[in-house]
């Protein structure tokens, strides 16, 4: 199955520190690292590591970061021919602080904010050759909606990872095959978020709510809520765990696993991803996931 990721590419500037500083506080950190990131590129790289047939769609600026991010895709078996370099734009960056098993992130979109309908029209022919398309919200919502409309009309399966979260129109949600917010994102996406189990029952086998160390939940058509426990891990850096989860879920489902089994696979992959530094540093290969699963 051909999988496409339409989304962001960022250079992550990661400061390691003993903990995340409080509002208005200055603390001393340990080191500064520049590593490839961006929710879209992270998900594409995670798919590449797992051995999927994956293409990345998005934009970078005409600068060194942009060139490095495109090279990084190729090094991780991601087809990057459709990634556009925009003259006069800067590549997206994320300022990340990692400390005490947690992180905080501020993203400056740069070229990601310029991924627009004309760009999508220019890559449409290639995009519509995919059987599964994955979208996040680090590109404009108008563009994400346009991609989802096109893919829905073409009968292509769609996984929407609504991160960073915003309220979504009901018809957009209807067009997705899978919607994968975490608990905080679900509260923003759904204005009437109450009991998460009721919400899951409204979107059986479509809505998957990730719950960090508690795993991930979904409801079956008969209204039963299933919680798939997280996989134990020795955590170094949680950045990119959600991206690995989404990519591994898409991969496992595209390989014919049931949703429940795909979520077990995704939780194991996400757990493994936290055991090394950087959003992409710990993303596992298929062999690594299979070894941990057994
Ligand atoms: O999900 C993690 C990613 O969020 C980071 O790589 C950063 O670039 C931000 O987009």
PDB file of C-alpha atoms and ligand atoms in Angstrom:
ATOM      1  CA  UNK A   1       0.000   0.000   0.000  1.00  0.00           C
ATOM      2  CA  UNK A   2       1.300   3.445  -0.945  1.00  0.00           C
ATOM      3  CA  UNK A   3       1.159   5.849   2.016  1.00  0.00           C
ATOM      4  CA  UNK A   4       1.428   9.639   1.683  1.00  0.00           C
ATOM      5  CA  UNK A   5       2.139  12.118   4.465  1.00  0.00           C
ATOM      6  CA  UNK A   6       1.057  15.712   3.832  1.00  0.00           C
ATOM      7  CA  UNK A   7       2.458  17.968   6.519  1.00  0.00           C
ATOM      8  CA  UNK A   8       5.233  19.881   8.197  1.00  0.00           C
ATOM      9  CA  UNK A   9       9.021  19.651   8.142  1.00  0.00           C
ATOM     10  CA  UNK A  10      10.893  21.404  10.960  1.00  0.00           C
ATOM     11  CA  UNK A  11      14.435  21.690  12.188  1.00  0.00           C
ATOM     12  CA  UNK A  12      14.164  20.984  15.920  1.00  0.00           C
ATOM     13  CA  UNK A  13      16.455  23.088  18.129  1.00  0.00           C
ATOM     14  CA  UNK A  14      16.508  21.032  21.291  1.00  0.00           C
ATOM     15  CA  UNK A  15      17.848  22.233  24.614  1.00  0.00           C
ATOM     16  CA  UNK A  16      18.339  19.577  27.280  1.00  0.00           C
ATOM     17  CA  UNK A  17      17.835  20.822  30.832  1.00  0.00           C
ATOM     18  CA  UNK A  18      17.208  19.317  34.279  1.00  0.00           C
ATOM     19  CA  UNK A  19      13.533  20.293  33.926  1.00  0.00           C
ATOM     20  CA  UNK A  20      11.165  22.522  31.921  1.00  0.00           C
ATOM     21  CA  UNK A  21      11.524  26.124  33.221  1.00  0.00           C
ATOM     22  CA  UNK A  22       8.532  27.787  34.880  1.00  0.00           C
ATOM     23  CA  UNK A  23       6.933  30.906  33.388  1.00  0.00           C
ATOM     24  CA  UNK A  24       9.385  33.829  33.763  1.00  0.00           C
ATOM     25  CA  UNK A  25      12.176  31.588  35.083  1.00  0.00           C
ATOM     26  CA  UNK A  26      15.773  31.216  33.797  1.00  0.00           C
ATOM     27  CA  UNK A  27      17.538  27.902  34.340  1.00  0.00           C
ATOM     28  CA  UNK A  28      20.864  26.481  33.135  1.00  0.00           C
ATOM     29  CA  UNK A  29      20.658  23.810  30.449  1.00  0.00           C
ATOM     30  CA  UNK A  30      23.131  21.149  29.335  1.00  0.00           C
ATOM     31  CA  UNK A  31      23.351  21.212  25.518  1.00  0.00           C
ATOM     32  CA  UNK A  32      21.783  22.455  22.290  1.00  0.00           C
ATOM     33  CA  UNK A  33      21.109  19.982  19.440  1.00  0.00           C
ATOM     34  CA  UNK A  34      19.777  20.521  15.917  1.00  0.00           C
ATOM     35  CA  UNK A  35      17.796  17.448  14.811  1.00  0.00           C
ATOM     36  CA  UNK A  36      15.201  16.827  12.075  1.00  0.00           C
ATOM     37  CA  UNK A  37      11.568  17.085  13.171  1.00  0.00           C
ATOM     38  CA  UNK A  38       8.124  18.376  12.262  1.00  0.00           C
ATOM     39  CA  UNK A  39       5.068  16.212  12.835  1.00  0.00           C
ATOM     40  CA  UNK A  40       4.672  15.428   9.120  1.00  0.00           C
ATOM     41  CA  UNK A  41       8.313  14.529   8.474  1.00  0.00           C
ATOM     42  CA  UNK A  42       8.483  12.581  11.755  1.00  0.00           C
ATOM     43  CA  UNK A  43       5.526  10.438  10.714  1.00  0.00           C
ATOM     44  CA  UNK A  44       7.022   9.889   7.258  1.00  0.00           C
ATOM     45  CA  UNK A  45      10.405   8.880   8.733  1.00  0.00           C
ATOM     46  CA  UNK A  46       8.738   6.498  11.199  1.00  0.00           C
ATOM     47  CA  UNK A  47       6.956   4.866   8.241  1.00  0.00           C
ATOM     48  CA  UNK A  48      10.212   4.690   6.280  1.00  0.00           C
ATOM     49  CA  UNK A  49      11.978   2.940   9.195  1.00  0.00           C
ATOM     50  CA  UNK A  50       9.143   0.391   9.359  1.00  0.00           C
ATOM     51  CA  UNK A  51       9.635  -0.363   5.658  1.00  0.00           C
ATOM     52  CA  UNK A  52       6.482   1.310   4.276  1.00  0.00           C
ATOM     53  CA  UNK A  53       6.200   2.655   0.722  1.00  0.00           C
ATOM     54  CA  UNK A  54       5.952   6.292   1.865  1.00  0.00           C
ATOM     55  CA  UNK A  55       6.084   9.716   0.188  1.00  0.00           C
ATOM     56  CA  UNK A  56       6.322  13.101   1.891  1.00  0.00           C
ATOM     57  CA  UNK A  57       4.435  16.194   0.656  1.00  0.00           C
ATOM     58  CA  UNK A  58       5.142  19.642   2.088  1.00  0.00           C
ATOM     59  CA  UNK A  59       7.391  22.706   1.787  1.00  0.00           C
ATOM     60  CA  UNK A  60      10.750  23.909   3.121  1.00  0.00           C
ATOM     61  CA  UNK A  61      12.594  27.204   2.729  1.00  0.00           C
ATOM     62  CA  UNK A  62      15.556  27.803   0.442  1.00  0.00           C
ATOM     63  CA  UNK A  63      18.122  27.399   3.247  1.00  0.00           C
ATOM     64  CA  UNK A  64      20.474  24.854   4.844  1.00  0.00           C
ATOM     65  CA  UNK A  65      17.812  23.517   7.200  1.00  0.00           C
ATOM     66  CA  UNK A  66      15.533  22.799   4.236  1.00  0.00           C
ATOM     67  CA  UNK A  67      18.291  20.951   2.372  1.00  0.00           C
ATOM     68  CA  UNK A  68      19.199  18.917   5.473  1.00  0.00           C
ATOM     69  CA  UNK A  69      15.567  17.936   6.070  1.00  0.00           C
ATOM     70  CA  UNK A  70      15.129  16.715   2.480  1.00  0.00           C
ATOM     71  CA  UNK A  71      18.386  14.702   2.732  1.00  0.00           C
ATOM     72  CA  UNK A  72      17.195  13.224   6.003  1.00  0.00           C
ATOM     73  CA  UNK A  73      13.983  11.977   4.350  1.00  0.00           C
ATOM     74  CA  UNK A  74      15.970  10.207   1.645  1.00  0.00           C
ATOM     75  CA  UNK A  75      18.289   8.647   4.263  1.00  0.00           C
ATOM     76  CA  UNK A  76      15.220   7.173   5.942  1.00  0.00           C
ATOM     77  CA  UNK A  77      13.695   5.647   2.780  1.00  0.00           C
ATOM     78  CA  UNK A  78      11.054   8.374   2.353  1.00  0.00           C
ATOM     79  CA  UNK A  79      10.326   9.537  -1.220  1.00  0.00           C
ATOM     80  CA  UNK A  80      10.858  13.301  -1.122  1.00  0.00           C
ATOM     81  CA  UNK A  81      10.568  14.336  -4.786  1.00  0.00           C
ATOM     82  CA  UNK A  82       7.320  16.235  -4.115  1.00  0.00           C
ATOM     83  CA  UNK A  83       8.714  18.335  -1.250  1.00  0.00           C
ATOM     84  CA  UNK A  84       8.847  21.896  -2.608  1.00  0.00           C
ATOM     85  CA  UNK A  85      11.633  24.381  -1.788  1.00  0.00           C
ATOM     86  CA  UNK A  86      10.093  27.869  -1.599  1.00  0.00           C
ATOM     87  CA  UNK A  87      12.355  30.767  -2.607  1.00  0.00           C
ATOM     88  CA  UNK A  88      12.343  33.581  -0.048  1.00  0.00           C
ATOM     89  CA  UNK A  89      10.774  31.424   2.680  1.00  0.00           C
ATOM     90  CA  UNK A  90      12.482  30.019   5.774  1.00  0.00           C
ATOM     91  CA  UNK A  91      12.232  26.396   6.852  1.00  0.00           C
ATOM     92  CA  UNK A  92       9.990  25.675   9.837  1.00  0.00           C
ATOM     93  CA  UNK A  93      11.729  25.456  13.205  1.00  0.00           C
ATOM     94  CA  UNK A  94      10.712  24.142  16.616  1.00  0.00           C
ATOM     95  CA  UNK A  95      12.252  25.330  19.896  1.00  0.00           C
ATOM     96  CA  UNK A  96      12.105  22.337  22.225  1.00  0.00           C
ATOM     97  CA  UNK A  97      13.118  21.986  25.854  1.00  0.00           C
ATOM     98  CA  UNK A  98      13.596  18.406  27.052  1.00  0.00           C
ATOM     99  CA  UNK A  99      13.923  17.804  30.784  1.00  0.00           C
ATOM    100  CA  UNK A 100      12.811  15.480  33.555  1.00  0.00           C
ATOM    101  CA  UNK A 101      11.086  13.052  31.166  1.00  0.00           C
ATOM    102  CA  UNK A 102       8.953  15.758  29.565  1.00  0.00           C
ATOM    103  CA  UNK A 103       9.162  18.455  26.884  1.00  0.00           C
ATOM    104  CA  UNK A 104       7.769  21.826  25.809  1.00  0.00           C
ATOM    105  CA  UNK A 105       7.630  22.942  22.170  1.00  0.00           C
ATOM    106  CA  UNK A 106       7.156  26.246  20.336  1.00  0.00           C
ATOM    107  CA  UNK A 107       6.890  25.958  16.544  1.00  0.00           C
ATOM    108  CA  UNK A 108       7.579  28.752  14.031  1.00  0.00           C
ATOM    109  CA  UNK A 109       5.905  27.423  10.840  1.00  0.00           C
ATOM    110  CA  UNK A 110       7.904  29.245   8.132  1.00  0.00           C
ATOM    111  CA  UNK A 111       7.393  27.366   4.839  1.00  0.00           C
ATOM    112  CA  UNK A 112       4.908  24.960   6.481  1.00  0.00           C
ATOM    113  CA  UNK A 113       2.487  27.890   6.723  1.00  0.00           C
ATOM    114  CA  UNK A 114       2.771  28.361   2.953  1.00  0.00           C
ATOM    115  CA  UNK A 115       1.575  24.849   2.029  1.00  0.00           C
ATOM    116  CA  UNK A 116      -1.532  25.960   0.122  1.00  0.00           C
ATOM    117  CA  UNK A 117      -4.162  24.757  -2.355  1.00  0.00           C
ATOM    118  CA  UNK A 118      -2.043  25.626  -5.448  1.00  0.00           C
ATOM    119  CA  UNK A 119       0.776  23.452  -4.020  1.00  0.00           C
ATOM    120  CA  UNK A 120      -1.690  20.609  -3.466  1.00  0.00           C
ATOM    121  CA  UNK A 121      -3.017  21.018  -7.030  1.00  0.00           C
ATOM    122  CA  UNK A 122       0.562  20.798  -8.301  1.00  0.00           C
ATOM    123  CA  UNK A 123       1.196  17.417  -6.584  1.00  0.00           C
ATOM    124  CA  UNK A 124      -2.367  16.077  -6.810  1.00  0.00           C
ATOM    125  CA  UNK A 125      -1.678  13.525  -9.514  1.00  0.00           C
ATOM    126  CA  UNK A 126       1.024  11.814  -7.435  1.00  0.00           C
ATOM    127  CA  UNK A 127      -0.844  12.210  -4.137  1.00  0.00           C
ATOM    128  CA  UNK A 128      -3.957  10.507  -5.481  1.00  0.00           C
ATOM    129  CA  UNK A 129      -1.938   7.387  -6.339  1.00  0.00           C
ATOM    130  CA  UNK A 130      -1.787   6.670  -2.576  1.00  0.00           C
ATOM    131  CA  UNK A 131      -4.123   4.312  -0.769  1.00  0.00           C
ATOM    132  CA  UNK A 132      -3.710   5.981   2.635  1.00  0.00           C
ATOM    133  CA  UNK A 133      -2.999   9.670   3.340  1.00  0.00           C
ATOM    134  CA  UNK A 134      -1.880  11.014   6.714  1.00  0.00           C
ATOM    135  CA  UNK A 135      -2.387  14.687   7.624  1.00  0.00           C
ATOM    136  CA  UNK A 136      -1.594  16.748  10.743  1.00  0.00           C
ATOM    137  CA  UNK A 137      -2.379  20.395  11.528  1.00  0.00           C
ATOM    138  CA  UNK A 138       1.067  22.047  11.343  1.00  0.00           C
ATOM    139  CA  UNK A 139       0.022  23.170   7.845  1.00  0.00           C
ATOM    140  CA  UNK A 140      -2.963  25.547   7.375  1.00  0.00           C
ATOM    141  CA  UNK A 141      -6.338  23.962   8.208  1.00  0.00           C
ATOM    142  CA  UNK A 142      -7.683  25.171   4.836  1.00  0.00           C
ATOM    143  CA  UNK A 143      -5.006  23.105   3.062  1.00  0.00           C
ATOM    144  CA  UNK A 144      -5.513  20.070   5.293  1.00  0.00           C
ATOM    145  CA  UNK A 145      -9.282  20.257   4.587  1.00  0.00           C
ATOM    146  CA  UNK A 146      -8.629  20.522   0.852  1.00  0.00           C
ATOM    147  CA  UNK A 147      -6.386  17.427   0.927  1.00  0.00           C
ATOM    148  CA  UNK A 148      -9.005  15.523   2.941  1.00  0.00           C
ATOM    149  CA  UNK A 149     -11.775  16.527   0.465  1.00  0.00           C
ATOM    150  CA  UNK A 150      -9.714  15.415  -2.541  1.00  0.00           C
ATOM    151  CA  UNK A 151      -8.736  12.116  -0.954  1.00  0.00           C
ATOM    152  CA  UNK A 152     -12.257  11.426   0.301  1.00  0.00           C
ATOM    153  CA  UNK A 153     -13.679  12.009  -3.199  1.00  0.00           C
ATOM    154  CA  UNK A 154     -11.052   9.618  -4.588  1.00  0.00           C
ATOM    155  CA  UNK A 155     -11.914   6.905  -2.028  1.00  0.00           C
ATOM    156  CA  UNK A 156      -8.519   7.115  -0.309  1.00  0.00           C
ATOM    157  CA  UNK A 157      -8.317   6.263   3.411  1.00  0.00           C
ATOM    158  CA  UNK A 158      -7.402   9.241   5.622  1.00  0.00           C
ATOM    159  CA  UNK A 159      -5.721   9.383   9.027  1.00  0.00           C
ATOM    160  CA  UNK A 160      -5.998  12.863  10.546  1.00  0.00           C
ATOM    161  CA  UNK A 161      -3.752  13.516  13.541  1.00  0.00           C
ATOM    162  CA  UNK A 162      -5.259  16.806  14.814  1.00  0.00           C
ATOM    163  CA  UNK A 163      -2.061  18.251  16.287  1.00  0.00           C
ATOM    164  CA  UNK A 164      -1.676  21.060  17.184  1.00  0.00           C
ATOM    165  CA  UNK A 165      -5.393  20.901  17.971  1.00  0.00           C
ATOM    166  CA  UNK A 166      -8.138  23.200  16.787  1.00  0.00           C
ATOM    167  CA  UNK A 167     -11.907  22.865  16.588  1.00  0.00           C
ATOM    168  CA  UNK A 168     -12.829  20.839  13.498  1.00  0.00           C
ATOM    169  CA  UNK A 169     -16.007  20.969  11.394  1.00  0.00           C
ATOM    170  CA  UNK A 170     -18.190  17.835  11.718  1.00  0.00           C
ATOM    171  CA  UNK A 171     -18.109  17.133   7.966  1.00  0.00           C
ATOM    172  CA  UNK A 172     -14.302  17.066   8.000  1.00  0.00           C
ATOM    173  CA  UNK A 173     -14.337  14.505  10.807  1.00  0.00           C
ATOM    174  CA  UNK A 174     -16.865  12.423   8.863  1.00  0.00           C
ATOM    175  CA  UNK A 175     -14.497  12.204   5.892  1.00  0.00           C
ATOM    176  CA  UNK A 176     -11.627  10.765   7.938  1.00  0.00           C
ATOM    177  CA  UNK A 177     -11.045   7.053   8.406  1.00  0.00           C
ATOM    178  CA  UNK A 178      -9.132   7.604  11.650  1.00  0.00           C
ATOM    179  CA  UNK A 179      -8.884  10.650  13.927  1.00  0.00           C
ATOM    180  CA  UNK A 180      -6.145  10.416  16.561  1.00  0.00           C
ATOM    181  CA  UNK A 181      -6.104  13.234  19.154  1.00  0.00           C
ATOM    182  CA  UNK A 182      -4.536  12.888  22.573  1.00  0.00           C
ATOM    183  CA  UNK A 183      -6.791  13.731  25.544  1.00  0.00           C
ATOM    184  CA  UNK A 184      -5.903  17.458  25.525  1.00  0.00           C
ATOM    185  CA  UNK A 185      -6.380  17.721  21.766  1.00  0.00           C
ATOM    186  CA  UNK A 186      -9.728  15.873  21.957  1.00  0.00           C
ATOM    187  CA  UNK A 187     -11.012  18.517  24.400  1.00  0.00           C
ATOM    188  CA  UNK A 188     -10.197  21.238  21.833  1.00  0.00           C
ATOM    189  CA  UNK A 189     -11.394  19.378  18.716  1.00  0.00           C
ATOM    190  CA  UNK A 190     -14.753  18.531  20.297  1.00  0.00           C
ATOM    191  CA  UNK A 191     -16.381  21.541  21.996  1.00  0.00           C
ATOM    192  CA  UNK A 192     -18.816  19.189  23.788  1.00  0.00           C
ATOM    193  CA  UNK A 193     -16.074  16.903  25.140  1.00  0.00           C
ATOM    194  CA  UNK A 194     -17.487  15.275  28.271  1.00  0.00           C
ATOM    195  CA  UNK A 195     -16.970  11.644  29.135  1.00  0.00           C
ATOM    196  CA  UNK A 196     -14.349  10.401  26.673  1.00  0.00           C
ATOM    197  CA  UNK A 197     -16.033   6.999  26.501  1.00  0.00           C
ATOM    198  CA  UNK A 198     -19.245   8.591  25.176  1.00  0.00           C
ATOM    199  CA  UNK A 199     -17.217  10.475  22.586  1.00  0.00           C
ATOM    200  CA  UNK A 200     -15.484   7.272  21.474  1.00  0.00           C
ATOM    201  CA  UNK A 201     -18.883   5.579  21.097  1.00  0.00           C
ATOM    202  CA  UNK A 202     -20.023   8.422  18.798  1.00  0.00           C
ATOM    203  CA  UNK A 203     -17.163   7.605  16.400  1.00  0.00           C
ATOM    204  CA  UNK A 204     -16.661   3.834  16.654  1.00  0.00           C
ATOM    205  CA  UNK A 205     -13.478   2.465  15.072  1.00  0.00           C
ATOM    206  CA  UNK A 206     -12.648   6.015  13.837  1.00  0.00           C
ATOM    207  CA  UNK A 207     -11.781   8.041  16.926  1.00  0.00           C
ATOM    208  CA  UNK A 208      -8.669   6.865  18.762  1.00  0.00           C
ATOM    209  CA  UNK A 209      -7.724   8.866  21.866  1.00  0.00           C
ATOM    210  CA  UNK A 210      -4.131   8.498  23.012  1.00  0.00           C
ATOM    211  CA  UNK A 211      -3.555   8.760  26.745  1.00  0.00           C
ATOM    212  CA  UNK A 212       0.217   8.819  27.223  1.00  0.00           C
ATOM    213  CA  UNK A 213       1.369   6.204  29.694  1.00  0.00           C
ATOM    214  CA  UNK A 214      -2.230   4.883  29.892  1.00  0.00           C
ATOM    215  CA  UNK A 215      -2.136   3.792  26.219  1.00  0.00           C
ATOM    216  CA  UNK A 216      -4.880   4.412  23.640  1.00  0.00           C
ATOM    217  CA  UNK A 217      -8.659   3.867  23.550  1.00  0.00           C
ATOM    218  CA  UNK A 218     -11.298   3.305  20.881  1.00  0.00           C
ATOM    219  CA  UNK A 219     -14.863   1.982  20.718  1.00  0.00           C
ATOM    220  CA  UNK A 220     -16.112  -0.920  18.621  1.00  0.00           C
ATOM    221  CA  UNK A 221     -19.367  -0.740  16.597  1.00  0.00           C
ATOM    222  CA  UNK A 222     -21.263  -2.415  19.452  1.00  0.00           C
ATOM    223  CA  UNK A 223     -20.300   0.444  21.817  1.00  0.00           C
ATOM    224  CA  UNK A 224     -17.672  -1.408  23.816  1.00  0.00           C
ATOM    225  CA  UNK A 225     -14.681   0.777  24.752  1.00  0.00           C
ATOM    226  CA  UNK A 226     -11.269  -0.878  24.480  1.00  0.00           C
ATOM    227  CA  UNK A 227      -8.171   0.498  26.173  1.00  0.00           C
ATOM    228  CA  UNK A 228      -4.888  -0.776  24.761  1.00  0.00           C
ATOM    229  CA  UNK A 229      -2.170  -0.375  27.408  1.00  0.00           C
ATOM    230  CA  UNK A 230       1.043   1.510  26.657  1.00  0.00           C
ATOM    231  CA  UNK A 231       4.181  -0.554  26.205  1.00  0.00           C
ATOM    232  CA  UNK A 232       6.724  -0.279  29.057  1.00  0.00           C
ATOM    233  CA  UNK A 233       9.785   1.781  28.094  1.00  0.00           C
ATOM    234  CA  UNK A 234      12.889   3.329  29.630  1.00  0.00           C
ATOM    235  CA  UNK A 235      12.125   6.932  28.713  1.00  0.00           C
ATOM    236  CA  UNK A 236      14.886   9.285  27.511  1.00  0.00           C
ATOM    237  CA  UNK A 237      12.840  11.711  25.358  1.00  0.00           C
ATOM    238  CA  UNK A 238       9.094  11.608  24.591  1.00  0.00           C
ATOM    239  CA  UNK A 239       9.360  14.033  21.618  1.00  0.00           C
ATOM    240  CA  UNK A 240       7.953  12.320  18.515  1.00  0.00           C
ATOM    241  CA  UNK A 241       6.257   9.462  20.417  1.00  0.00           C
ATOM    242  CA  UNK A 242       2.854  10.608  19.150  1.00  0.00           C
ATOM    243  CA  UNK A 243       4.207  10.784  15.599  1.00  0.00           C
ATOM    244  CA  UNK A 244       5.628   7.269  15.879  1.00  0.00           C
ATOM    245  CA  UNK A 245       2.277   6.056  17.235  1.00  0.00           C
ATOM    246  CA  UNK A 246       0.384   7.524  14.253  1.00  0.00           C
ATOM    247  CA  UNK A 247       2.833   6.176  11.698  1.00  0.00           C
ATOM    248  CA  UNK A 248       2.942   2.706  13.244  1.00  0.00           C
ATOM    249  CA  UNK A 249      -0.851   2.588  13.499  1.00  0.00           C
ATOM    250  CA  UNK A 250      -1.109   3.500   9.794  1.00  0.00           C
ATOM    251  CA  UNK A 251       1.558   0.949   8.861  1.00  0.00           C
ATOM    252  CA  UNK A 252       0.056  -1.920  10.875  1.00  0.00           C
ATOM    253  CA  UNK A 253      -3.483  -1.199   9.614  1.00  0.00           C
ATOM    254  CA  UNK A 254      -2.252  -0.940   6.016  1.00  0.00           C
ATOM    255  CA  UNK A 255      -0.710  -4.398   6.455  1.00  0.00           C
ATOM    256  CA  UNK A 256      -4.143  -5.843   7.275  1.00  0.00           C
ATOM    257  CA  UNK A 257      -4.042  -5.965  11.093  1.00  0.00           C
ATOM    258  CA  UNK A 258      -7.294  -5.351  12.988  1.00  0.00           C
ATOM    259  CA  UNK A 259      -7.547  -1.947  14.666  1.00  0.00           C
ATOM    260  CA  UNK A 260      -6.932  -3.540  18.062  1.00  0.00           C
ATOM    261  CA  UNK A 261      -3.771  -5.331  16.886  1.00  0.00           C
ATOM    262  CA  UNK A 262      -2.599  -2.220  15.020  1.00  0.00           C
ATOM    263  CA  UNK A 263      -2.896  -0.257  18.284  1.00  0.00           C
ATOM    264  CA  UNK A 264      -0.829  -2.833  20.170  1.00  0.00           C
ATOM    265  CA  UNK A 265       1.828  -2.497  17.438  1.00  0.00           C
ATOM    266  CA  UNK A 266       1.617   1.322  17.556  1.00  0.00           C
ATOM    267  CA  UNK A 267       2.009   1.426  21.345  1.00  0.00           C
ATOM    268  CA  UNK A 268       5.111  -0.758  21.180  1.00  0.00           C
ATOM    269  CA  UNK A 269       6.637   1.418  18.430  1.00  0.00           C
ATOM    270  CA  UNK A 270       5.814   4.609  20.372  1.00  0.00           C
ATOM    271  CA  UNK A 271       7.369   3.186  23.532  1.00  0.00           C
ATOM    272  CA  UNK A 272      10.554   2.261  21.677  1.00  0.00           C
ATOM    273  CA  UNK A 273      10.739   5.760  20.181  1.00  0.00           C
ATOM    274  CA  UNK A 274      11.027   7.317  23.647  1.00  0.00           C
ATOM    275  CA  UNK A 275      14.153   5.330  24.528  1.00  0.00           C
ATOM    276  CA  UNK A 276      16.512   7.538  22.473  1.00  0.00           C
ATOM    277  CA  UNK A 277      17.052  11.273  22.141  1.00  0.00           C
ATOM    278  CA  UNK A 278      15.321  13.382  19.454  1.00  0.00           C
ATOM    279  CA  UNK A 279      11.959  13.152  17.722  1.00  0.00           C
ATOM    280  CA  UNK A 280      13.313  10.670  15.174  1.00  0.00           C
ATOM    281  CA  UNK A 281      16.288   9.216  17.088  1.00  0.00           C
ATOM    282  CA  UNK A 282      14.404   6.297  18.646  1.00  0.00           C
ATOM    283  CA  UNK A 283      11.939   5.529  15.849  1.00  0.00           C
ATOM    284  CA  UNK A 284      12.170   1.750  15.479  1.00  0.00           C
ATOM    285  CA  UNK A 285      12.603  -0.557  12.514  1.00  0.00           C
ATOM    286  CA  UNK A 286      10.050  -3.302  11.895  1.00  0.00           C
ATOM    287  CA  UNK A 287      12.481  -5.876  13.337  1.00  0.00           C
ATOM    288  CA  UNK A 288      12.818  -3.854  16.543  1.00  0.00           C
ATOM    289  CA  UNK A 289       9.037  -3.623  16.972  1.00  0.00           C
ATOM    290  CA  UNK A 290       8.584  -7.351  16.290  1.00  0.00           C
ATOM    291  CA  UNK A 291      11.327  -8.207  18.790  1.00  0.00           C
ATOM    292  CA  UNK A 292       9.687  -6.095  21.535  1.00  0.00           C
ATOM    293  CA  UNK A 293       6.228  -7.468  20.649  1.00  0.00           C
ATOM    294  CA  UNK A 294       7.389 -11.019  21.172  1.00  0.00           C
TER     295      UNK A 294
HETATM  296  O1  LIG B   1       5.643  15.951  17.461  1.00  0.00           O
HETATM  297  C1  LIG B   1       6.946  16.413  17.683  1.00  0.00           C
HETATM  298  C2  LIG B   1       7.260  17.511  16.718  1.00  0.00           C
HETATM  299  O2  LIG B   1       6.463  18.628  17.007  1.00  0.00           O
HETATM  300  C3  LIG B   1       8.686  18.027  16.797  1.00  0.00           C
HETATM  301  O3  LIG B   1       9.576  17.307  15.988  1.00  0.00           O
HETATM  302  C4  LIG B   1       8.541  19.484  16.420  1.00  0.00           C
HETATM  303  O4  LIG B   1       9.125  19.809  15.194  1.00  0.00           O
HETATM  304  C5  LIG B   1       7.043  19.760  16.429  1.00  0.00           C
HETATM  305  O5  LIG B   1       6.553  19.855  15.174  1.00  0.00           O
END
